[in-house]
Amino acid sequence: MFDTALRQLRQGLAIATGRRIRPGDVAALVQHIRRTHAEFGRLDHDRVMEAMGRVTDPDVRAAADARHWRRSVTTAYRHTVYYRRLFDRLGIRPDELSLARRTELPLTTKASLRALPEAFVSDRSEPVLQAFTTGSTGTPTSCWFSAYELDLAAAYSAMYWLMTAGLGPADVLQVCVSSRAALAVSTTLRAIGMVGAGYVQTGVIDPAETLARLTTPVHLPGKKPRVSALTINPSQLAALVGQAERDGYRPHDFGLELIGCGGEVLSTALAERAERTFGARVQDTYGMTEAFPISGQNCSAGHLHFGAEQGLIEVLDPVTAEPAAPGAVGQLVVTPYPPFRETTLLLRYATGDLVRVLTETPSCEMAGQPATSPLLGKAEFSPTVRDLRLYQRDVLELLERQPAVPLPVRYQVAAAADGFDLHVLGPEDDPALVARLETHAAEHDLPIRKIVLHDDPAALARPQFVRALLRETVATRNEETGTWMLR
Ligand SMILES: [Zn+2]
């Protein structure tokens, strides 16, 4: 029964041509799964993943993609100022731009969307929420969403928490992403409500305060005795791991079972340290405001898999914009499909996120869903010199493996003609640490010439951005002096 429902949902998404998914149908499925939970206990995680990852017939998928693409193009042309002008200027007729000819349409850049977000809003939509990205790459970009899109996002999110993450009504989720991330916060709040679990909004606050809340008993009827799940950006997770290691916390101090990460590169080194520190499973996901409802999920083999029904995913050479070959690195370019996306319409949107094209067909539990390597980093955080590139992931894997480097790691890359110099915030008087880092860099063939440690944060004039910097302050009153302090 459960398998059938899932299959119907996936098939429905894959082959629907003009039909809008009704959020109520997804919500009803969520309730159905909750009842299954209540009757048979926890869902078998492997069975869920297998059902979700089941292979769709390639011909069926190709036909669905072609239909979805055509609809995306004609809708964007008819209903947005940006694409109407672009097509007219280039002399492209929308009804002739088939999926096979898509490369005739130039990529839509973040700069275009940022410059004039309203030009991408469909004139037949009813926008109700402007969601800003949290601005990891400069000025925030924004997208408008309709009530329908928000309902759908909540229903999808509930499915994720219930089935993939395995949350149930007894769980308590602490949300440690920025409270300004409107789409993520509102969606998760509503989704957790559907699941029946507890929701605690903490935001990005002092790591010591976050740890205190994680260890505080929860005295609620029907709920687990402590916070059981956490959702957080990797750099803020790094801050928590660093603080917990310094303060001597042990896994039994927490009641955590799951840590859900997203929004940044999560290194294997950090995931393993977090699992050791908190005694919880760490799950990595991919998502960005502009790409909604396209999302990605990391499998046990370390691939990044995408829900193919929700949009077109291309991996293109960062320079030529031609499809990247197997084994090569390219940037993710996404086209979220109507009718799931109806307000801010985007065709071939360049995310700037780099991944490697797989050389072999995956045989993992999610083999049915298209996959790439895990996220290698943002293009602008992965500098190049001639044909050398230093990926954000490689730097994080290098630094986050060393307990002597403070978390979250702060670093700056200086390019030279024959490679990169890596300046890192860390103990200057530890030559053994530098030696360990340089050995690791050499063993992994990283284009690093030298590594310099700095005690003083001021020595790094342009350090790498991390979301842990989006700190939300808490006002505390000094009882003796009566003054207020922000920390
Ligand atoms: Zn996989």
Coordinates of C-alpha atoms and ligand atoms in Angstrom, one line a residue:
M1 CA 0.0 0.0 0.0
F2 CA 2.7 2.4 1.0
D3 CA 4.9 1.4 -1.9
T4 CA 2.0 1.8 -4.3
A5 CA 1.3 5.3 -3.0
L6 CA 4.9 6.3 -3.4
R7 CA 5.1 4.9 -6.9
Q8 CA 1.9 6.7 -7.9
L9 CA 3.3 9.9 -6.5
R10 CA 6.6 9.6 -8.4
Q11 CA 4.9 8.4 -11.6
G12 CA 2.4 11.2 -11.3
L13 CA 5.2 13.8 -11.0
A14 CA 7.1 12.2 -13.9
I15 CA 4.4 12.0 -16.5
A16 CA 2.0 14.8 -15.5
T17 CA 1.9 17.1 -18.5
G18 CA -0.5 19.9 -17.7
R19 CA -1.8 18.8 -14.3
R20 CA -1.0 20.8 -11.2
I21 CA -0.1 18.7 -8.3
R22 CA -2.5 19.5 -5.5
P23 CA -0.7 20.2 -2.3
G24 CA -3.7 18.5 -0.6
D25 CA -2.9 15.2 -2.3
V26 CA 0.7 15.3 -1.0
A27 CA -0.6 16.3 2.5
A28 CA -3.0 13.4 2.4
L29 CA -0.1 11.1 1.5
V30 CA 1.8 12.5 4.5
Q31 CA -1.1 11.7 6.7
H32 CA -1.3 8.2 5.2
I33 CA 2.4 7.6 6.0
R34 CA 1.9 8.9 9.5
R35 CA -0.8 6.3 10.1
T36 CA 1.5 3.6 8.7
H37 CA 4.1 4.8 11.2
A38 CA 1.7 4.6 14.0
E39 CA 0.6 1.1 13.0
F40 CA 3.8 -0.6 12.0
G41 CA 6.4 1.5 13.8
R42 CA 9.3 3.2 12.2
L43 CA 9.6 3.1 8.4
D44 CA 12.3 0.9 7.0
H45 CA 14.8 3.6 5.8
D46 CA 16.3 1.3 3.1
R47 CA 12.9 0.4 1.8
V48 CA 12.0 4.1 1.5
M49 CA 15.2 5.0 -0.3
E50 CA 14.8 2.0 -2.6
A51 CA 11.2 3.0 -3.5
M52 CA 12.2 6.7 -4.1
G53 CA 15.2 5.7 -6.2
R54 CA 13.5 3.2 -8.4
V55 CA 14.5 3.5 -12.0
T56 CA 12.0 5.3 -14.3
D57 CA 12.0 4.0 -17.8
P58 CA 14.5 6.3 -19.7
D59 CA 12.1 6.7 -22.6
V60 CA 9.3 7.8 -20.3
R61 CA 11.7 10.2 -18.6
A62 CA 13.0 11.7 -21.9
A63 CA 9.5 12.2 -23.2
A64 CA 8.4 13.9 -19.9
D65 CA 11.5 16.1 -20.0
A66 CA 10.8 17.2 -23.6
R67 CA 7.2 18.1 -22.7
H68 CA 8.2 19.9 -19.5
W69 CA 10.9 21.9 -21.3
R70 CA 8.5 23.0 -24.0
R71 CA 6.0 24.1 -21.4
S72 CA 8.7 25.9 -19.4
V73 CA 9.8 27.8 -22.5
T74 CA 6.4 28.8 -23.8
T75 CA 5.2 29.8 -20.3
A76 CA 8.3 32.0 -19.6
Y77 CA 8.0 33.6 -23.1
R78 CA 4.3 34.4 -22.8
H79 CA 4.3 35.5 -19.2
T80 CA 7.7 37.2 -18.2
V81 CA 9.2 40.4 -19.5
Y82 CA 12.7 39.1 -19.3
Y83 CA 12.3 36.0 -21.5
R84 CA 9.9 37.7 -24.0
R85 CA 12.6 40.4 -24.6
L86 CA 15.4 37.9 -24.7
F87 CA 13.8 35.6 -27.2
D88 CA 12.7 38.5 -29.4
R89 CA 16.1 40.0 -29.3
L90 CA 17.8 36.7 -30.3
G91 CA 15.1 35.9 -32.8
I92 CA 14.3 32.6 -31.2
R93 CA 10.7 31.3 -31.6
P94 CA 9.7 29.7 -28.3
D95 CA 7.7 26.9 -30.1
E96 CA 10.7 25.9 -32.1
L97 CA 13.2 25.7 -29.2
S98 CA 13.0 22.0 -28.4
L99 CA 14.9 20.4 -25.6
A100 CA 17.5 19.2 -28.1
R101 CA 18.1 22.8 -29.2
R102 CA 18.2 24.2 -25.7
T103 CA 21.9 25.4 -26.0
E104 CA 20.7 28.1 -28.4
L105 CA 19.3 29.8 -25.3
P106 CA 22.0 31.6 -23.2
L107 CA 22.2 30.8 -19.5
T108 CA 20.3 33.0 -17.1
T109 CA 22.9 34.5 -14.7
K110 CA 22.5 35.4 -11.0
A111 CA 23.4 39.0 -11.9
S112 CA 20.3 39.2 -14.3
L113 CA 18.0 37.9 -11.7
R114 CA 19.5 40.2 -9.0
A115 CA 19.3 43.3 -11.3
L116 CA 15.5 42.9 -12.0
P117 CA 13.8 40.2 -10.1
E118 CA 10.3 41.4 -11.1
A119 CA 11.1 40.9 -14.8
F120 CA 11.1 37.1 -14.1
V121 CA 7.7 37.1 -12.3
S122 CA 4.9 35.6 -14.4
D123 CA 2.2 38.2 -15.1
R124 CA -0.5 35.6 -14.3
S125 CA 0.9 34.6 -10.9
E126 CA -0.1 35.9 -7.5
P127 CA 3.2 36.5 -5.6
V128 CA 2.8 36.4 -1.8
L129 CA 6.4 36.0 -0.5
Q130 CA 9.7 37.5 -1.5
A131 CA 12.4 35.2 -0.3
F132 CA 16.0 36.5 -0.3
T133 CA 18.9 34.2 -0.5
T134 CA 21.2 34.7 2.5
G135 CA 23.8 36.3 0.2
S136 CA 26.8 33.9 0.4
T137 CA 28.0 35.3 -3.0
G138 CA 27.4 39.1 -2.5
T139 CA 24.2 41.0 -2.7
P140 CA 21.2 38.8 -1.9
T141 CA 19.2 37.5 -4.9
S142 CA 15.4 37.3 -4.5
C143 CA 12.6 35.2 -5.8
W144 CA 8.8 35.6 -5.4
F145 CA 6.6 32.7 -4.5
S146 CA 2.9 32.1 -4.6
A147 CA 0.7 30.6 -1.9
Y148 CA 0.4 27.4 -4.1
E149 CA 4.2 27.1 -4.3
L150 CA 4.6 27.6 -0.5
D151 CA 1.9 24.9 0.1
L152 CA 3.7 22.5 -2.3
A153 CA 7.0 23.3 -0.7
A154 CA 5.6 22.5 2.8
A155 CA 4.1 19.2 1.6
Y156 CA 7.3 18.1 -0.1
S157 CA 9.3 19.1 2.9
A158 CA 7.0 17.0 5.2
M159 CA 7.6 14.0 2.9
Y160 CA 11.3 14.5 3.2
W161 CA 11.3 14.8 7.0
L162 CA 8.9 11.9 7.4
M163 CA 10.4 9.4 4.9
T164 CA 14.0 10.2 4.1
A165 CA 14.9 11.7 7.5
G166 CA 12.7 9.3 9.4
L167 CA 11.2 11.9 11.8
G168 CA 7.9 11.1 13.6
P169 CA 5.6 12.9 16.0
A170 CA 7.8 12.1 19.0
D171 CA 10.8 14.0 17.5
V172 CA 11.9 17.5 18.3
L173 CA 13.7 19.4 15.6
Q174 CA 16.0 22.3 16.4
V175 CA 16.4 24.7 13.4
C176 CA 19.8 26.4 13.4
V177 CA 19.6 28.1 10.0
S178 CA 19.3 31.9 9.8
S179 CA 15.9 33.1 10.9
R180 CA 16.0 35.5 7.9
A181 CA 16.0 32.5 5.5
A182 CA 12.2 33.0 5.0
L183 CA 11.5 30.2 2.6
A184 CA 13.4 27.6 4.5
V185 CA 12.1 28.6 7.9
S186 CA 8.4 28.9 6.8
T187 CA 8.5 25.7 4.8
T188 CA 10.2 23.7 7.6
L189 CA 7.8 25.1 10.2
R190 CA 4.7 24.0 8.3
A191 CA 6.2 20.7 7.3
I192 CA 7.1 19.8 10.8
G193 CA 3.6 20.7 11.8
M194 CA 2.3 18.2 9.3
V195 CA 4.6 15.5 10.7
G196 CA 3.4 16.3 14.2
A197 CA 6.9 16.7 15.5
G198 CA 8.2 19.6 17.7
Y199 CA 9.9 22.6 16.1
V200 CA 12.4 24.9 17.9
Q201 CA 13.7 27.9 16.0
T202 CA 17.2 28.7 17.3
G203 CA 18.7 30.5 14.3
V204 CA 22.5 31.1 14.0
I205 CA 23.4 32.1 17.6
D206 CA 26.3 31.7 19.9
P207 CA 27.4 28.0 19.6
A208 CA 27.7 27.6 23.4
E209 CA 24.0 28.7 23.7
T210 CA 23.0 26.3 20.9
L211 CA 24.7 23.4 22.7
A212 CA 23.0 24.4 26.0
R213 CA 19.6 24.2 24.3
L214 CA 20.5 20.8 22.7
T215 CA 21.3 19.3 26.1
T216 CA 18.3 20.8 28.0
P217 CA 15.6 18.2 28.8
V218 CA 12.3 18.6 26.9
H219 CA 9.4 17.9 29.2
L220 CA 6.5 17.5 26.7
P221 CA 3.8 14.8 26.5
G222 CA 4.6 12.3 23.7
K223 CA 7.9 13.8 22.8
K224 CA 11.4 12.4 23.2
P225 CA 13.2 13.7 26.3
R226 CA 15.7 15.9 24.4
V227 CA 16.0 17.6 21.0
S228 CA 16.4 14.6 18.6
A229 CA 17.1 16.3 15.2
L230 CA 19.0 19.3 14.0
T231 CA 19.0 21.3 10.8
I232 CA 22.0 23.5 10.2
N233 CA 24.5 24.9 7.7
P234 CA 27.8 23.1 7.7
S235 CA 29.9 26.0 8.9
Q236 CA 27.6 26.6 11.9
L237 CA 27.8 22.8 12.5
A238 CA 31.6 23.2 12.5
A239 CA 31.2 26.0 15.1
L240 CA 29.1 23.6 17.3
V241 CA 31.6 20.7 16.9
G242 CA 34.5 23.0 17.8
Q243 CA 32.7 24.3 20.9
A244 CA 31.5 20.9 22.0
E245 CA 35.1 19.5 21.7
R246 CA 36.5 22.4 23.7
D247 CA 33.9 22.1 26.4
G248 CA 34.3 18.3 26.7
Y249 CA 30.8 17.3 25.6
R250 CA 30.2 13.6 24.9
P251 CA 27.6 11.9 22.7
H252 CA 25.5 10.8 25.7
D253 CA 25.1 14.5 26.7
F254 CA 22.8 14.9 23.6
G255 CA 19.6 13.1 22.5
L256 CA 20.4 13.8 18.8
E257 CA 19.7 11.1 16.2
L258 CA 19.9 13.1 13.0
I259 CA 21.7 16.2 11.8
G260 CA 20.4 17.5 8.5
C261 CA 22.9 19.8 6.6
G262 CA 22.6 22.0 3.5
G263 CA 23.4 25.3 2.0
E264 CA 27.2 24.9 2.0
V265 CA 29.8 22.2 1.2
L266 CA 29.8 19.6 3.9
S267 CA 33.2 17.8 4.0
T268 CA 33.4 14.1 4.9
A269 CA 35.9 15.1 7.6
L270 CA 33.4 17.4 9.3
A271 CA 30.5 14.9 8.9
E272 CA 32.6 12.3 10.6
R273 CA 33.7 14.6 13.4
A274 CA 30.0 15.6 14.0
E275 CA 28.9 12.0 14.1
R276 CA 31.6 11.3 16.7
T277 CA 30.8 14.4 18.8
F278 CA 27.0 14.1 18.7
G279 CA 26.4 10.4 18.2
A280 CA 24.0 11.2 15.4
R281 CA 23.6 10.4 11.7
V282 CA 24.6 13.3 9.4
Q283 CA 22.6 13.8 6.2
D284 CA 23.6 16.2 3.4
T285 CA 21.2 17.8 1.1
Y286 CA 21.3 20.4 -1.8
G287 CA 18.9 23.1 -2.3
M288 CA 18.8 26.8 -3.2
T289 CA 16.0 29.4 -3.1
E290 CA 16.2 30.0 -6.9
A291 CA 16.1 26.3 -7.8
F292 CA 13.0 25.4 -5.8
P293 CA 11.4 22.8 -6.1
I294 CA 14.6 21.1 -7.4
S295 CA 16.5 19.6 -4.6
G296 CA 19.3 17.1 -4.2
Q297 CA 20.3 14.5 -1.7
N298 CA 23.5 12.7 -0.9
C299 CA 23.3 8.9 -1.0
S300 CA 25.4 6.4 1.0
A301 CA 27.9 6.2 -1.9
G302 CA 28.5 9.9 -1.7
H303 CA 26.7 10.9 -5.0
L304 CA 24.4 13.9 -5.1
H305 CA 21.0 12.8 -6.5
F306 CA 18.3 15.0 -7.9
G307 CA 14.6 14.6 -8.1
A308 CA 14.4 14.6 -11.9
E309 CA 10.6 15.3 -12.0
Q310 CA 10.9 18.8 -10.6
G311 CA 13.2 20.3 -13.2
L312 CA 15.9 20.0 -15.8
I313 CA 19.4 19.5 -14.4
E314 CA 22.4 20.3 -16.7
V315 CA 26.1 20.0 -15.8
L316 CA 27.9 22.4 -18.1
D317 CA 31.5 23.4 -18.7
P318 CA 32.0 26.6 -16.7
V319 CA 33.8 28.3 -19.6
T320 CA 32.2 26.9 -22.8
A321 CA 28.7 26.2 -21.4
E322 CA 28.8 22.9 -23.3
P323 CA 27.7 19.7 -21.5
A324 CA 30.6 18.5 -19.3
A325 CA 32.1 15.1 -20.2
P326 CA 32.1 12.1 -17.8
G327 CA 34.8 12.8 -15.2
A328 CA 34.9 16.5 -15.9
V329 CA 33.8 19.3 -13.7
G330 CA 30.8 21.5 -14.6
Q331 CA 28.4 23.9 -13.0
L332 CA 24.8 23.0 -12.2
V333 CA 22.3 24.7 -14.4
V334 CA 18.7 24.3 -13.5
T335 CA 15.3 24.9 -15.1
P336 CA 12.5 24.4 -12.5
Y337 CA 9.4 23.1 -14.3
P338 CA 6.0 24.7 -14.3
P339 CA 3.4 23.8 -13.0
F340 CA 5.4 23.2 -9.8
R341 CA 7.0 26.6 -10.3
E342 CA 4.7 29.3 -11.4
T343 CA 5.8 32.7 -10.1
T344 CA 9.5 33.5 -10.6
L345 CA 10.2 31.6 -13.9
L346 CA 13.8 30.7 -14.7
L347 CA 15.2 28.9 -17.8
R348 CA 18.8 27.5 -17.7
Y349 CA 19.7 29.3 -14.5
A350 CA 23.4 29.2 -13.7
T351 CA 23.8 28.3 -10.1
G352 CA 27.6 28.7 -9.9
D353 CA 27.8 25.4 -8.0
L354 CA 30.4 23.0 -9.3
V355 CA 30.1 19.2 -9.5
R356 CA 31.9 16.4 -11.3
V357 CA 30.1 14.3 -13.9
L358 CA 30.1 10.6 -12.8
T359 CA 32.0 8.2 -15.0
E360 CA 29.9 5.2 -14.0
T361 CA 26.2 4.5 -13.7
P362 CA 25.4 4.5 -10.0
S363 CA 24.4 1.2 -8.4
C364 CA 23.5 2.8 -5.0
E365 CA 20.1 2.8 -3.2
M366 CA 19.1 5.9 -5.2
A367 CA 20.3 4.7 -8.6
G368 CA 17.0 5.6 -10.3
Q369 CA 17.6 9.3 -9.7
P370 CA 20.2 11.2 -11.8
A371 CA 23.4 11.9 -9.9
T372 CA 26.6 13.8 -9.9
S373 CA 29.6 13.9 -7.5
P374 CA 29.0 15.7 -4.3
L375 CA 29.2 19.5 -4.4
L376 CA 32.8 20.7 -5.0
G377 CA 32.0 24.3 -4.1
K378 CA 30.9 27.5 -5.6
A379 CA 32.8 28.5 -8.7
E380 CA 33.7 31.9 -7.2
F381 CA 35.0 30.2 -4.0
S382 CA 37.1 27.8 -6.1
P383 CA 39.8 30.0 -7.7
T384 CA 41.6 29.1 -10.9
V385 CA 45.1 29.8 -12.3
R386 CA 45.7 28.6 -15.8
D387 CA 44.4 25.1 -15.9
L388 CA 44.6 24.6 -12.1
R389 CA 41.6 25.0 -9.8
L390 CA 41.5 24.8 -6.0
Y391 CA 38.1 23.5 -5.0
Q392 CA 36.3 24.6 -1.9
R393 CA 35.7 21.0 -0.9
D394 CA 39.3 20.1 -1.2
V395 CA 40.3 22.9 1.2
L396 CA 37.6 22.0 3.7
E397 CA 38.6 18.3 3.6
L398 CA 42.2 19.3 4.2
L399 CA 41.6 21.7 7.1
E400 CA 38.6 20.2 8.9
R401 CA 40.4 16.9 9.3
Q402 CA 43.0 18.6 11.7
P403 CA 41.7 19.1 15.3
A404 CA 44.3 21.8 15.8
V405 CA 42.7 24.1 13.2
P406 CA 39.9 26.1 14.9
L407 CA 36.3 25.5 13.6
P408 CA 34.7 26.9 11.6
V409 CA 37.9 27.1 9.5
R410 CA 38.7 30.5 8.1
Y411 CA 41.1 30.8 5.2
Q412 CA 42.1 32.9 2.3
V413 CA 43.6 31.7 -1.0
A414 CA 46.3 33.7 -2.8
A415 CA 46.9 32.8 -6.4
A416 CA 50.4 32.6 -7.9
A417 CA 51.5 31.6 -11.4
D418 CA 52.1 28.0 -10.4
G419 CA 49.5 27.3 -7.8
F420 CA 47.9 28.7 -4.6
D421 CA 49.1 29.8 -1.2
L422 CA 46.7 29.0 1.5
H423 CA 46.5 31.3 4.5
V424 CA 44.7 29.8 7.4
L425 CA 43.6 31.0 10.8
G426 CA 45.4 28.7 13.2
P427 CA 48.3 28.3 15.7
E428 CA 51.4 30.0 14.1
D429 CA 53.8 28.2 16.4
D430 CA 52.8 24.7 15.2
P431 CA 55.2 23.7 12.4
A432 CA 54.1 20.0 12.8
L433 CA 50.6 21.0 11.9
V434 CA 51.8 22.8 8.7
A435 CA 53.8 19.7 7.8
R436 CA 50.7 17.5 8.3
L437 CA 48.6 19.8 6.1
E438 CA 51.3 20.0 3.4
T439 CA 51.7 16.2 3.4
H440 CA 47.9 15.8 3.0
A441 CA 47.8 18.4 0.2
A442 CA 50.6 16.6 -1.6
E443 CA 49.1 13.2 -1.2
H444 CA 45.8 14.5 -2.7
D445 CA 47.5 16.3 -5.5
L446 CA 46.1 19.7 -4.5
P447 CA 47.6 22.7 -6.4
I448 CA 48.8 24.2 -3.1
R449 CA 52.3 25.7 -3.0
K450 CA 52.5 26.5 0.7
I451 CA 50.3 26.8 3.8
V452 CA 50.7 29.7 6.2
L453 CA 49.1 29.7 9.7
H454 CA 48.0 33.0 11.3
D455 CA 47.1 33.7 14.9
D456 CA 45.6 37.0 14.1
P457 CA 42.3 37.1 12.2
A458 CA 43.3 40.5 10.9
A459 CA 46.0 38.8 8.8
L460 CA 43.3 37.5 6.6
A461 CA 42.0 40.5 4.7
R462 CA 39.5 38.7 2.5
P463 CA 38.7 35.4 4.2
Q464 CA 36.3 32.9 2.7
F465 CA 32.7 33.6 3.5
V466 CA 30.9 31.1 5.8
R467 CA 27.3 31.1 6.8
A468 CA 28.3 30.9 10.5
L469 CA 29.0 34.7 10.1
L470 CA 25.2 35.3 9.8
R471 CA 25.1 35.4 13.5
E472 CA 21.9 36.6 15.1
T473 CA 22.6 38.4 18.3
V474 CA 20.9 37.8 21.7
A475 CA 20.6 40.7 24.2
T476 CA 21.6 39.8 27.7
R477 CA 21.4 42.1 30.7
N478 CA 24.2 42.5 33.2
E479 CA 22.4 42.3 36.5
E480 CA 25.0 44.3 38.4
T481 CA 25.4 47.3 36.1
G482 CA 21.9 47.1 34.5
T483 CA 23.4 47.5 31.0
W484 CA 22.5 45.4 28.0
M485 CA 25.0 43.5 25.9
L486 CA 24.6 41.9 22.5
R487 CA 26.3 38.6 22.0
Ligands
ZN1 ZN 24.2 7.3 -5.2

